[in-house]
Short mmCIF file of C-alpha atoms in Angstrom, two decimals:
data_model
loop_
_atom_site.label_atom_id
_atom_site.label_comp_id
_atom_site.label_asym_id
_atom_site.label_seq_id
_atom_site.Cartn_x
_atom_site.Cartn_y
_atom_site.Cartn_z
CA MET A 476 -17.65 97.05 47.10
CA GLU A 477 -17.71 100.53 48.07
CA GLU A 478 -18.15 102.85 44.96
CA LYS A 479 -15.98 106.10 45.15
CA THR A 480 -16.70 109.39 45.02
CA ILE A 481 -15.10 110.88 41.69
CA ALA A 482 -15.42 114.59 40.52
CA LEU A 483 -14.84 115.03 37.08
CA GLU A 484 -14.31 119.45 36.06
CA ILE A 485 -16.36 119.94 32.82
CA PRO A 486 -15.47 123.69 31.69
CA ASP A 487 -18.48 125.96 32.02
CA ILE A 488 -18.51 126.57 28.40
CA LEU A 489 -19.31 122.25 28.10
CA LYS A 490 -21.65 122.62 30.38
CA LYS A 491 -23.66 125.74 28.92
CA LYS A 492 -23.01 123.09 25.17
CA LEU A 493 -24.83 120.01 27.20
CA GLU A 494 -27.65 122.76 28.52
CA GLU A 495 -28.18 124.06 24.92
CA ASP A 496 -28.04 119.81 23.83
CA CYS A 497 -30.75 119.14 26.05
CA TYR A 498 -32.77 121.91 24.82
CA LEU A 499 -32.75 121.38 21.55
CA ILE A 500 -33.59 118.09 21.42
CA ASN A 501 -36.07 117.86 23.82
CA LYS A 502 -37.66 121.13 23.56
CA ARG A 503 -37.44 122.59 20.16
CA LYS A 504 -37.22 118.70 18.99
CA ARG A 505 -34.56 118.70 16.60
CA LEU A 506 -31.65 116.38 16.15
CA VAL A 507 -28.04 116.01 15.47
CA LYS A 508 -27.86 115.58 11.93
CA LEU A 509 -26.33 111.84 11.16
CA PRO A 510 -23.70 110.60 9.97
CA CYS A 511 -21.78 113.53 11.42
CA GLN A 512 -19.18 115.11 10.06
CA THR A 513 -16.08 114.92 12.13
CA ASN A 514 -17.03 111.99 13.76
CA ILE A 515 -15.92 110.39 17.45
CA ILE A 516 -12.99 108.63 15.82
CA THR A 517 -11.75 111.65 14.13
CA ILE A 518 -12.30 113.71 17.24
CA LEU A 519 -10.28 111.11 19.22
CA GLU A 520 -7.15 110.68 16.61
CA SER A 521 -7.07 114.55 16.22
CA TYR A 522 -7.00 114.95 20.14
CA VAL A 523 -4.10 112.04 20.30
CA LYS A 524 -2.02 114.10 17.87
CA HIS A 525 -3.14 117.51 19.88
CA PHE A 526 -1.55 115.83 23.23
CA ALA A 527 1.89 114.52 21.28
CA ILE A 528 3.01 118.11 19.82
CA ASN A 529 2.23 119.51 23.21
CA ALA A 530 3.81 116.92 25.00
CA ALA A 531 7.05 117.25 22.42
CA PHE A 532 6.97 120.93 23.31
CA SER A 533 6.94 120.33 26.74
CA ALA A 534 9.80 117.68 26.45
CA ASN A 535 12.07 120.47 24.45
CA GLU A 536 12.01 122.88 27.18
CA ARG A 537 12.69 120.34 29.65
CA PHE A 538 16.16 119.56 27.60
CA ARG A 539 16.64 122.84 27.20
CA HIS A 540 16.30 123.46 30.84
CA HIS A 541 18.48 120.89 31.98
CA GLN A 542 21.53 122.41 29.32
CA THR A 543 21.17 126.00 31.32
CA THR A 544 20.91 124.60 34.66
CA SER A 545 22.75 122.46 36.90
CA VAL A 546 19.75 120.77 38.70
CA ASN A 547 19.91 116.92 37.98
CA MET A 548 16.60 116.09 36.16
CA ASN A 549 16.05 112.30 35.23
CA LEU A 550 15.12 113.33 31.04
CA HIS A 551 13.60 109.88 30.76
CA TYR A 552 11.12 110.33 32.98
CA ILE A 553 7.47 111.16 31.62
CA PRO A 554 4.99 112.22 34.05
CA PRO A 555 1.30 110.68 33.53
CA GLU A 556 -0.29 113.49 31.89
CA LYS A 557 2.83 114.17 29.50
CA ASN A 558 2.49 110.48 28.19
CA VAL A 559 1.07 110.09 24.96
CA GLU A 560 0.46 106.06 25.26
CA LEU A 561 -1.13 107.05 28.34
CA CYS A 562 -3.33 108.97 26.06
CA LYS A 563 -3.84 106.74 22.94
CA GLU A 564 -5.32 104.33 26.03
CA MET A 565 -7.69 106.58 27.52
CA VAL A 566 -9.12 107.59 23.77
CA ASP A 567 -9.37 104.03 23.21
CA GLY A 568 -11.57 103.19 26.23
CA LEU A 569 -13.50 106.16 25.28
CA ARG A 570 -14.30 104.72 22.31
CA ILE A 571 -15.15 101.54 23.89
CA THR A 572 -17.07 103.16 26.53
CA PHE A 573 -19.13 104.94 24.33
CA ASP A 574 -19.77 102.36 21.55
CA PHE A 575 -21.26 100.44 24.24
CA THR A 576 -23.04 102.86 26.78
CA LEU A 577 -24.47 105.11 23.72
CA PRO A 578 -27.86 102.91 23.71
CA LEU A 579 -28.33 101.77 27.22
CA ILE A 580 -27.91 105.94 28.84
CA LEU A 581 -26.82 108.28 26.46
CA LEU A 582 -29.80 108.66 24.08
CA TYR A 583 -32.91 110.90 24.99
CA PRO A 584 -36.11 109.19 24.57
CA TYR A 585 -36.87 111.37 21.43
CA GLU A 586 -33.48 109.93 19.62
CA GLN A 587 -34.15 106.12 19.98
CA THR A 588 -36.07 106.16 16.56
CA GLN A 589 -33.01 107.73 14.90
CA TYR A 590 -30.35 105.33 16.33
CA LYS A 591 -32.51 102.31 15.35
CA LYS A 592 -31.91 103.58 11.58
CA VAL A 593 -28.64 104.73 11.24
CA THR A 594 -27.43 101.73 13.16
CA SER A 595 -29.65 99.24 10.69
CA SER A 596 -27.47 97.59 7.90
CA LYS A 597 -29.47 98.87 5.47
CA PHE A 598 -28.45 102.25 6.38
CA PHE A 599 -24.88 101.82 5.34
CA LEU A 600 -24.09 100.11 1.50
CA PRO A 601 -20.76 98.10 1.66
CA ILE A 602 -18.82 98.72 -1.16
CA ARG A 603 -15.94 97.03 -3.15
CA GLU A 604 -12.93 99.32 -2.24
CA LYS A 605 -13.71 100.59 0.92
CA THR A 606 -11.78 103.39 2.88
CA PRO A 607 -12.08 104.00 6.20
CA VAL A 608 -14.99 105.57 7.92
CA HIS A 609 -12.62 108.34 9.42
CA SER A 610 -10.70 109.05 6.79
CA GLY A 611 -13.65 111.23 5.00
CA SER A 612 -13.94 113.00 8.13
CA SER A 613 -12.62 116.81 8.32
CA SER A 614 -10.82 117.52 11.14
CA PRO A 615 -11.96 120.76 12.77
CA ILE A 616 -7.95 122.15 13.58
CA THR A 617 -4.78 121.70 11.99
CA LEU A 618 -2.43 119.65 14.03
CA THR A 619 0.88 120.12 11.79
CA PRO A 620 3.37 122.07 13.16
CA SER A 621 3.75 124.96 11.31
CA LYS A 622 6.95 126.35 9.53
CA ASP A 623 7.67 128.91 11.98
CA GLY A 624 7.48 126.56 14.84
CA SER A 625 9.94 124.26 13.19
CA SER A 626 13.36 125.10 14.72
CA VAL A 627 11.73 124.54 18.32
CA PHE A 628 11.68 120.72 17.15
CA SER A 629 15.08 120.98 16.06
CA GLY A 630 16.27 120.79 19.65
CA LEU A 631 14.46 117.45 20.37
CA GLU A 632 16.53 113.83 20.53
CA GLY A 633 16.18 112.19 17.71
CA ARG A 634 13.91 109.55 19.12
CA ARG A 635 12.01 111.80 20.23
CA ASN A 636 11.43 113.74 17.40
CA ASN A 637 10.63 109.84 15.46
CA GLU A 638 8.13 109.36 18.10
CA LEU A 639 6.34 112.39 17.17
CA ASN A 640 6.17 111.63 13.35
CA GLU A 641 5.26 108.02 14.47
CA VAL A 642 2.45 109.58 16.48
CA LEU A 643 1.35 112.27 13.49
CA SER A 644 0.47 109.18 11.39
CA TRP A 645 -1.67 107.46 13.93
CA LYS A 646 -4.72 105.66 13.61
CA LEU A 647 -7.53 104.82 16.06
CA MET A 648 -8.25 101.76 14.51
CA PRO A 649 -7.06 99.60 11.58
CA GLU A 650 -7.98 100.61 7.87
CA ASN A 651 -9.77 97.56 7.49
CA TYR A 652 -12.55 98.30 10.29
CA PRO A 653 -15.69 97.66 10.01
CA GLN A 654 -15.60 95.02 8.08
CA SER A 655 -17.79 95.97 4.90
CA ASP A 656 -20.79 93.52 5.85
CA GLN A 657 -21.41 95.14 9.51
CA PRO A 658 -22.84 98.57 9.73
CA PRO A 659 -20.26 100.92 11.64
CA PRO A 660 -20.28 101.36 15.22
CA PRO A 661 -21.44 104.38 16.90
CA SER A 662 -18.31 106.06 17.39
CA TYR A 663 -18.27 106.27 13.38
CA ILE A 664 -21.67 107.90 13.40
CA TYR A 665 -21.81 110.02 16.38
CA GLY A 666 -20.09 112.91 17.05
CA SER A 667 -18.82 115.48 19.69
CA GLN A 668 -22.55 116.26 21.27
CA HIS A 669 -23.11 112.48 22.12
CA LEU A 670 -19.50 111.96 23.50
CA LEU A 671 -19.80 114.85 25.90
CA ARG A 672 -22.77 113.82 27.19
CA LEU A 673 -20.68 110.28 28.04
CA PHE A 674 -18.77 112.85 30.69
CA VAL A 675 -21.62 113.53 32.77
CA LYS A 676 -21.95 109.73 33.24
CA PHE A 677 -18.58 108.95 34.06
CA PRO A 678 -18.25 109.81 37.98
CA GLU A 679 -20.76 107.10 38.05
CA ILE A 680 -19.55 104.46 35.99
CA MET A 681 -16.01 105.13 37.15
CA GLY A 682 -17.01 105.19 40.70
CA LYS A 683 -17.82 101.00 40.25
CA MET A 684 -14.49 99.84 38.65
CA MET A 685 -11.94 98.88 40.18
CA PHE A 686 -8.75 101.09 40.04
CA SER A 687 -5.90 101.75 42.19
CA ASP A 688 -5.71 105.83 43.24
CA LYS A 689 -2.95 106.40 41.48
CA ASN A 690 -4.47 105.45 37.88
CA LEU A 691 -8.04 106.89 38.73
CA LYS A 692 -5.78 110.09 39.33
CA ALA A 693 -3.66 110.05 36.18
CA LEU A 694 -7.01 108.79 34.00
CA ILE A 695 -9.11 111.81 35.51
CA LYS A 696 -6.14 113.74 34.59
CA HIS A 697 -6.16 112.78 30.93
CA PHE A 698 -10.40 112.97 30.99
CA GLU A 699 -9.67 116.89 32.09
CA LEU A 700 -7.39 117.58 29.40
CA PHE A 701 -9.62 115.88 26.68
CA LEU A 702 -12.57 118.17 28.30
CA ARG A 703 -10.43 121.31 27.77
CA PHE A 704 -9.34 120.64 24.50
CA LEU A 705 -13.15 120.66 23.24
CA ALA A 706 -13.72 123.53 25.09
CA GLU A 707 -11.06 125.31 23.43
CA TYR A 708 -12.22 124.07 20.11
CA HIS A 709 -15.81 124.30 21.24
CA GLU A 710 -17.17 126.66 17.87
CA ASP A 711 -15.54 123.82 15.96
CA PHE A 712 -17.22 120.71 17.66
CA PHE A 713 -20.35 122.18 18.65
CA PRO A 714 -21.81 124.16 15.80
CA GLU A 715 -25.77 124.74 16.40
CA SER A 716 -26.04 124.13 12.36
CA ALA A 717 -25.27 119.93 13.67
CA TYR A 718 -28.93 120.14 14.62
CA VAL A 719 -31.58 119.82 12.12
CA ALA A 720 -35.58 119.48 12.49
CA ALA A 721 -36.45 116.05 12.83
CA CYS A 722 -38.09 115.51 9.24
CA GLU A 723 -34.82 116.70 8.05
CA ALA A 724 -32.66 113.90 10.07
CA TYR A 725 -34.96 110.96 9.41
CA TYR A 726 -35.09 111.91 5.44
CA SER A 727 -31.44 111.59 5.18
CA THR A 728 -31.85 108.22 6.87
CA LYS A 729 -34.31 107.02 4.41
CA LYS A 730 -30.89 107.22 1.81
CA PRO A 731 -28.33 104.29 2.32
CA ARG A 732 -25.24 105.58 2.28
CA ALA A 733 -21.67 104.06 1.33
CA VAL A 734 -19.06 102.63 4.26
CA TYR A 735 -16.27 105.11 4.13
#
């Protein structure tokens, strides 16, 4: 099977973050403190809600445009780049791919020891009344529409409004996952720094997979929209304070954590 050549546009600010990440770890011998305050599960959930709100605004504008013009429009058609269900599938695919590829291709040699420690069953202590790992993480942005913007949603069809409310309470993973007797997967421990590295590898990964041109185009579009989201909030997602001296990172791994 011939590999496809795939181009994925990474915003310049994120390229800079990748360079800083490489420098801090390989030259300065620093590590990302784990588990991250905002883990990958939280980031992906935040993005879906962000995406859904933007899609709802777009749908509302289409609805208003249809009312003020005589143009024949299919109001039920949702372009792929505005499709919330496709967005959900994309973030779930990111989660699965990240969990599988992190130890294989996403870690620098200097990070391997830390990975073995934080994925050890000894690092996490099961607790009886368990809450999800991601529920305690803080979201870097407020995704609930403000009161000032509430009038914009009044023009939405009731069905779309219900769909939006459903998405805003949506969770990527079940409340009872991971099981209390298992250490959580990497997406519950790592954050944006390591997730961004995955996008450097994605063209090679996707080039070996079977996609129709139509599906591949839609997937790349969703990846690039997600990267724009990371770029827009780069100060929240990529603080330099996330990196600590190796001795501090290793000290934190000596203290077992409850599985939250």
